[in-house]
Coordinates of C-alpha atoms in Angstrom, one line a residue:
M1 CA 98.8 98.4 95.0
H2 CA 98.7 94.8 96.1
H3 CA 98.4 94.2 99.5
H4 CA 102.1 93.2 100.1
E5 CA 103.2 96.6 98.1
K6 CA 100.7 98.4 100.6
L7 CA 102.7 96.9 103.3
A8 CA 106.3 97.5 101.9
F9 CA 105.0 100.8 101.4
L10 CA 104.0 101.4 104.9
K11 CA 107.0 100.1 106.4
F12 CA 109.0 102.5 104.3
F13 CA 107.0 105.4 105.2
L14 CA 106.8 104.6 108.9
V15 CA 110.7 104.0 109.4
Y16 CA 111.8 106.9 107.5
F17 CA 109.0 109.6 108.8
V18 CA 109.1 108.1 112.6
S19 CA 113.1 108.6 112.6
I20 CA 112.9 112.3 111.1
A21 CA 109.6 113.1 113.4
L22 CA 111.7 111.9 116.8
L23 CA 114.5 114.0 115.2
I24 CA 112.1 117.3 115.0
L25 CA 110.7 116.5 118.5
A26 CA 113.6 116.0 120.3
A27 CA 115.3 119.2 118.6
G28 CA 112.4 121.3 119.7
Y29 CA 112.3 120.1 122.4
F30 CA 116.0 121.0 123.6
Y31 CA 115.7 124.3 121.8
F32 CA 112.8 125.4 123.9
Q33 CA 114.8 124.1 127.2
Q34 CA 117.5 126.3 126.0
I35 CA 115.3 129.5 125.1
Q36 CA 113.7 129.2 128.5
N37 CA 116.7 128.9 130.3
H38 CA 117.6 131.9 128.4
L39 CA 114.4 133.8 129.7
L40 CA 115.3 132.8 133.1
K41 CA 118.8 134.7 132.9
E42 CA 117.2 137.5 131.8
E43 CA 114.7 137.5 135.1
E44 CA 117.3 137.5 137.4
F45 CA 119.3 139.9 135.5
S46 CA 116.1 141.9 135.5
L47 CA 116.0 141.5 139.5
I48 CA 119.5 142.6 139.8
E49 CA 119.3 145.4 138.2
Y50 CA 116.3 146.4 140.0
A51 CA 118.1 145.6 143.3
R52 CA 120.9 148.1 142.1
H53 CA 118.3 150.7 141.6
I54 CA 117.1 150.3 145.4
K55 CA 120.9 150.7 146.5
M56 CA 121.8 153.7 144.5
G57 CA 118.1 155.4 145.7
R58 CA 117.0 155.6 141.8
P59 CA 113.3 156.2 141.1
L60 CA 111.3 152.7 140.8
D61 CA 108.4 153.9 139.2
K62 CA 108.9 152.0 136.0
Y63 CA 109.3 148.4 138.0
S64 CA 106.5 149.2 140.2
R65 CA 103.6 146.8 138.7
E66 CA 105.7 143.3 138.6
Y67 CA 108.3 144.3 141.4
H68 CA 108.2 144.4 145.3
Y69 CA 111.4 144.3 147.7
T70 CA 111.9 143.7 151.7
F71 CA 115.1 143.3 153.7
K72 CA 116.1 140.4 155.9
N73 CA 118.6 139.7 158.5
I74 CA 119.9 136.2 157.7
P75 CA 122.8 135.1 159.9
K76 CA 124.0 132.9 157.5
Y77 CA 126.0 132.9 154.4
I78 CA 124.4 133.7 151.1
D79 CA 125.1 132.2 147.7
I80 CA 125.5 135.1 145.4
K81 CA 124.0 133.0 142.9
N82 CA 120.9 132.2 144.4
F83 CA 117.9 132.5 142.2
S84 CA 114.1 131.0 143.6
I85 CA 111.5 130.5 141.2
G86 CA 108.2 130.5 142.9
E87 CA 104.7 129.6 141.5
T88 CA 103.8 132.9 141.4
E89 CA 107.2 134.9 141.5
F90 CA 110.6 135.0 141.5
S91 CA 113.1 136.4 144.0
K92 CA 116.7 136.9 144.8
L93 CA 118.8 137.8 147.8
L94 CA 121.6 140.1 147.3
P95 CA 124.0 141.3 150.4
I96 CA 123.9 145.2 151.4
H97 CA 125.9 147.1 153.8
L98 CA 123.3 148.3 156.0
H99 CA 123.7 146.3 159.6
G100 CA 124.6 142.8 157.9
K101 CA 120.9 143.2 156.0
Y102 CA 120.2 141.2 153.0
L103 CA 117.6 142.7 150.1
Q104 CA 115.4 140.1 148.8
V105 CA 113.8 141.4 145.6
F106 CA 110.7 139.8 143.8
K107 CA 109.2 139.6 140.4
S108 CA 105.9 138.7 138.9
K109 CA 106.0 135.8 136.8
K110 CA 103.5 136.8 134.6
S111 CA 105.2 138.2 131.7
F112 CA 108.0 135.1 131.7
N113 CA 104.8 132.5 131.5
E114 CA 103.8 134.9 128.6
K115 CA 106.7 134.7 127.0
R116 CA 107.0 131.1 127.8
F117 CA 103.6 130.3 126.2
S118 CA 104.3 132.4 123.0
L119 CA 107.7 130.5 122.5
Q120 CA 105.5 126.8 123.3
Q121 CA 102.8 128.1 120.6
K122 CA 105.8 128.9 118.1
I123 CA 108.0 125.7 118.5
I124 CA 104.1 123.5 118.3
A125 CA 103.9 125.5 115.1
I126 CA 107.1 124.9 113.7
Q127 CA 106.8 121.2 114.2
I128 CA 103.6 120.6 113.0
L129 CA 104.7 122.2 109.9
L130 CA 107.9 120.1 109.9
L131 CA 106.4 117.2 110.1
L132 CA 103.8 117.9 107.2
V133 CA 106.4 118.9 105.2
F134 CA 108.5 115.6 106.1
A135 CA 105.6 113.7 105.8
Y136 CA 105.3 114.5 102.2
I137 CA 108.7 113.6 101.6
S138 CA 108.5 109.9 103.4
Y139 CA 105.5 109.3 100.7
I140 CA 107.5 110.4 97.6
L141 CA 110.5 108.6 98.9
A142 CA 108.4 105.5 99.6
K143 CA 106.8 105.7 96.5
N144 CA 109.8 106.0 94.2
A145 CA 111.6 103.4 96.5
L146 CA 108.9 100.8 95.6
Q147 CA 108.9 101.6 91.9
P148 CA 111.7 99.5 91.0
L149 CA 110.8 96.7 93.5
R150 CA 107.1 97.0 91.3
E151 CA 109.2 96.6 87.9
S152 CA 110.7 93.9 89.0
I153 CA 107.5 91.8 90.3
L154 CA 105.4 93.4 87.1
T155 CA 108.1 91.8 84.9
L156 CA 108.7 88.3 87.1
D157 CA 104.8 88.3 87.1
K158 CA 104.2 88.7 83.1
F159 CA 107.1 86.2 82.5
A160 CA 105.3 83.7 85.2
K161 CA 101.9 84.3 83.4
D162 CA 103.3 83.7 79.9
L163 CA 105.0 80.6 81.4
I164 CA 101.6 79.3 82.7
H165 CA 99.9 80.3 79.7
D166 CA 102.3 78.0 77.3
L167 CA 101.9 75.1 79.7
N168 CA 98.6 75.3 79.1
T169 CA 98.6 73.4 75.6
P170 CA 100.8 70.4 76.6
V171 CA 98.6 70.0 80.3
T172 CA 95.5 69.7 78.2
S173 CA 97.3 67.5 75.9
M174 CA 98.9 65.4 78.5
Q175 CA 95.1 64.7 80.4
L176 CA 93.3 64.2 77.0
N177 CA 96.5 61.4 75.7
M178 CA 96.3 60.1 79.5
K179 CA 92.5 59.4 78.9
L180 CA 93.1 57.6 75.6
I181 CA 95.7 55.4 77.1
E182 CA 93.4 54.7 79.8
K183 CA 91.1 53.1 77.5
I184 CA 93.8 50.3 76.3
P185 CA 92.7 47.1 78.5
Q186 CA 96.2 45.8 78.5
L187 CA 97.1 49.3 80.7
H188 CA 94.6 48.9 83.4
N189 CA 96.0 49.3 86.6
T190 CA 99.2 49.0 85.7
K191 CA 102.1 50.9 88.2
A192 CA 103.5 52.9 85.2
L193 CA 100.1 53.9 84.4
I194 CA 99.4 55.0 87.7
R195 CA 102.4 56.8 88.3
L196 CA 101.8 58.5 84.8
K197 CA 98.1 59.7 86.2
K198 CA 99.2 60.4 89.4
S199 CA 101.9 62.9 87.8
I200 CA 99.5 63.9 85.7
N201 CA 97.5 65.3 88.0
N202 CA 99.9 67.0 90.0
I203 CA 101.4 68.6 87.3
S204 CA 97.3 69.8 86.2
E205 CA 97.0 70.8 90.1
L206 CA 99.9 72.8 89.9
H207 CA 98.9 74.7 86.5
E208 CA 95.7 75.3 88.1
N209 CA 96.9 76.8 91.5
L210 CA 99.5 79.3 89.7
T211 CA 97.3 80.2 87.1
I212 CA 94.4 81.6 90.1
L213 CA 97.6 82.7 92.2
L214 CA 99.1 85.2 89.2
Q215 CA 95.5 86.6 88.2
E216 CA 95.1 90.3 88.7
E217 CA 91.6 90.0 90.1
T218 CA 92.4 87.3 92.6
F219 CA 93.3 90.7 94.8
Q220 CA 89.7 92.5 93.9
I221 CA 87.7 92.0 97.2
H222 CA 83.7 91.5 97.0
S223 CA 81.1 90.7 99.7
Q224 CA 79.9 87.2 98.0
N225 CA 77.8 84.1 99.5
I226 CA 80.3 81.2 99.7
C227 CA 77.7 78.3 100.3
P228 CA 77.2 78.0 96.1
L229 CA 81.2 78.1 95.8
I230 CA 81.6 75.0 98.5
Q231 CA 78.9 73.1 96.8
E232 CA 80.4 73.5 93.2
V233 CA 83.9 72.4 94.5
V234 CA 82.1 69.5 96.5
E235 CA 80.6 68.3 93.3
I236 CA 83.4 68.2 91.7
Q237 CA 85.1 66.1 94.8
K238 CA 82.2 63.9 94.6
T239 CA 83.0 62.6 91.4
L240 CA 87.1 62.2 92.3
Y241 CA 86.1 60.3 95.5
P242 CA 82.6 58.2 95.4
D243 CA 83.6 56.3 98.6
I244 CA 83.8 59.8 101.2
T245 CA 80.5 61.2 102.6
F246 CA 80.5 64.8 102.1
Q247 CA 78.1 66.5 105.1
I248 CA 77.4 70.1 104.1
K249 CA 75.6 72.5 106.6
C250 CA 75.9 76.1 104.9
T251 CA 72.7 78.1 103.7
A252 CA 73.9 81.6 103.6
F253 CA 77.1 82.5 104.6
K254 CA 78.6 85.9 103.0
A255 CA 82.1 87.5 103.2
K256 CA 84.4 89.9 101.3
I257 CA 86.1 87.5 99.2
N258 CA 87.6 87.0 95.7
K259 CA 85.3 84.4 94.0
H260 CA 88.2 82.4 92.0
A261 CA 90.6 82.4 95.4
M262 CA 88.5 81.6 97.6
K263 CA 87.1 78.9 95.0
Q264 CA 90.6 77.5 94.8
I265 CA 91.5 77.9 98.6
L266 CA 88.4 75.4 98.6
Q267 CA 89.7 72.6 96.4
N268 CA 93.0 72.9 97.6
I269 CA 91.6 72.1 101.1
L270 CA 88.7 69.8 100.2
S271 CA 91.4 68.0 97.5
N272 CA 93.9 67.2 100.5
A273 CA 91.0 66.3 102.7
C274 CA 89.9 63.4 100.3
K275 CA 93.3 62.8 99.2
Y276 CA 94.6 61.7 102.6
N277 CA 91.1 60.2 104.1
K278 CA 90.8 56.9 105.1
K279 CA 92.4 54.1 102.7
D280 CA 89.7 53.8 99.7
G281 CA 87.7 56.2 101.1
K282 CA 85.4 53.6 103.0
D283 CA 83.8 55.1 106.1
G284 CA 85.9 58.5 105.4
Y285 CA 83.8 61.7 105.6
V286 CA 84.3 65.4 105.1
K287 CA 82.5 68.0 107.2
I288 CA 81.8 71.5 106.1
Y289 CA 79.9 74.1 108.5
H290 CA 79.7 77.4 109.6
K291 CA 79.9 79.5 112.7
N292 CA 79.7 83.4 113.1
N293 CA 82.4 84.1 110.5
A294 CA 84.0 81.3 110.7
L295 CA 84.5 78.2 107.9
Y296 CA 85.1 74.7 109.3
I297 CA 86.0 72.1 106.9
E298 CA 86.9 68.4 109.1
D299 CA 87.8 65.4 107.9
N300 CA 88.2 61.8 109.4
G301 CA 91.5 61.0 107.8
K302 CA 95.0 59.9 108.9
G303 CA 95.7 63.3 110.5
I304 CA 98.6 65.6 110.4
K305 CA 101.7 64.9 112.8
E306 CA 102.7 68.7 112.4
P307 CA 100.0 71.1 112.1
E308 CA 102.0 74.3 112.2
K309 CA 104.3 73.1 109.7
I310 CA 101.5 72.5 107.0
F311 CA 101.6 75.7 105.2
E312 CA 105.5 75.6 104.9
R313 CA 107.1 75.0 101.1
S314 CA 109.0 72.4 102.0
Y315 CA 106.1 70.6 104.1
S316 CA 105.3 67.9 101.6
D317 CA 104.7 64.0 101.1
E318 CA 105.6 61.8 97.9
N319 CA 102.4 62.5 96.1
S320 CA 102.4 66.7 96.0
S321 CA 104.6 69.0 95.4
G322 CA 103.9 71.1 98.6
L323 CA 102.6 73.9 96.4
G324 CA 99.0 73.5 97.1
L325 CA 98.3 75.1 100.9
D326 CA 101.2 77.5 100.2
I327 CA 99.1 78.7 97.7
V328 CA 96.3 78.7 100.2
K329 CA 98.3 80.6 102.8
R330 CA 99.0 83.3 99.8
L331 CA 95.9 83.5 99.0
A332 CA 94.0 83.7 102.2
Y333 CA 96.7 86.4 103.0
A334 CA 95.1 88.4 100.1
M335 CA 91.9 88.3 100.8
D336 CA 93.0 89.0 104.9
I337 CA 91.4 85.4 105.6
K338 CA 93.2 83.3 108.9
I339 CA 93.5 79.9 108.9
V340 CA 94.3 77.5 111.5
V341 CA 94.6 74.2 111.6
Q342 CA 93.9 71.3 114.5
K343 CA 93.8 67.9 115.2
N344 CA 90.3 66.5 115.0
E345 CA 89.7 64.0 117.4
P346 CA 90.1 61.4 117.4
A347 CA 91.2 61.0 114.1
G348 CA 91.3 63.9 111.0
T349 CA 92.3 67.2 110.4
R350 CA 89.8 70.2 110.8
F351 CA 90.8 73.4 109.1
V352 CA 89.2 76.7 110.8
L353 CA 88.8 79.9 108.0
T354 CA 88.2 83.4 109.9
L355 CA 87.0 85.2 106.9
P356 CA 86.5 89.2 107.1

């Protein structure tokens, strides 16, 4: 399961399960309150029954352990519904026809506490059981809900892979023919040839980016040393931009990455750093170094006006499709790499890649 699929699965599972869990917990709470009130009523009725036995002079042997009573002179009126809940016992006042006295009866809370504790245990056990059942149901529902989405994604991936594969031959053919055309002296440095070359390069870069993005192994992560990858990509850029100075400070920088995806991220960032560097590359540089678990790529080119928008698909210029950095963002997201773009004072751009 890919990262985006895991995220969608987790969201669906949590929304459904948390909703059901809240209902179960709320139902358990209200049920407990209802039964507790019923138990309290029973305790009040038992005090009334005990008082009735006292008034009628019946034997009180069966009440001797938990009950006791006393008589009180209370001048003011007492509500017949009175029922007091103390820390250790219940009490109730009842009037008797004996010189205006009141009978106050008491009962220990021991048996009530035992019943309430037993009730709590049963409700908690039932709630845990229901939560486990609905967690399993949530898992099955989330998995089934993602199945049509996964099938659609697989269909689109297959179509995209077939399309990219079919484009491989014409792209290669255009590149080879471009090299042949460049050998014709009459066409050197003509505007039409320059525009054609740029267009072919853009198509080639787009083809390469989409090929890497659609590869299944892109999302397979392994611990690797990034420095050889950096050196490999820099060597490619040196041949394309011989006037730019590359400063690399990287010896051993290990991180959990996918080799092909990381190479494409570096290729896209370094390509932009060179493409938008100083005119003709004079006095232009690209610095690559690392601190702790962060990789820094700096240049002294013309910079970026709105760094916060650089990864948006619509953010591009006339020389770019705008897909390069959008694919960088997607590949980085798949590998849990955080990217921050900053202005490199006094001029240029700094990319900071925080790797896992």
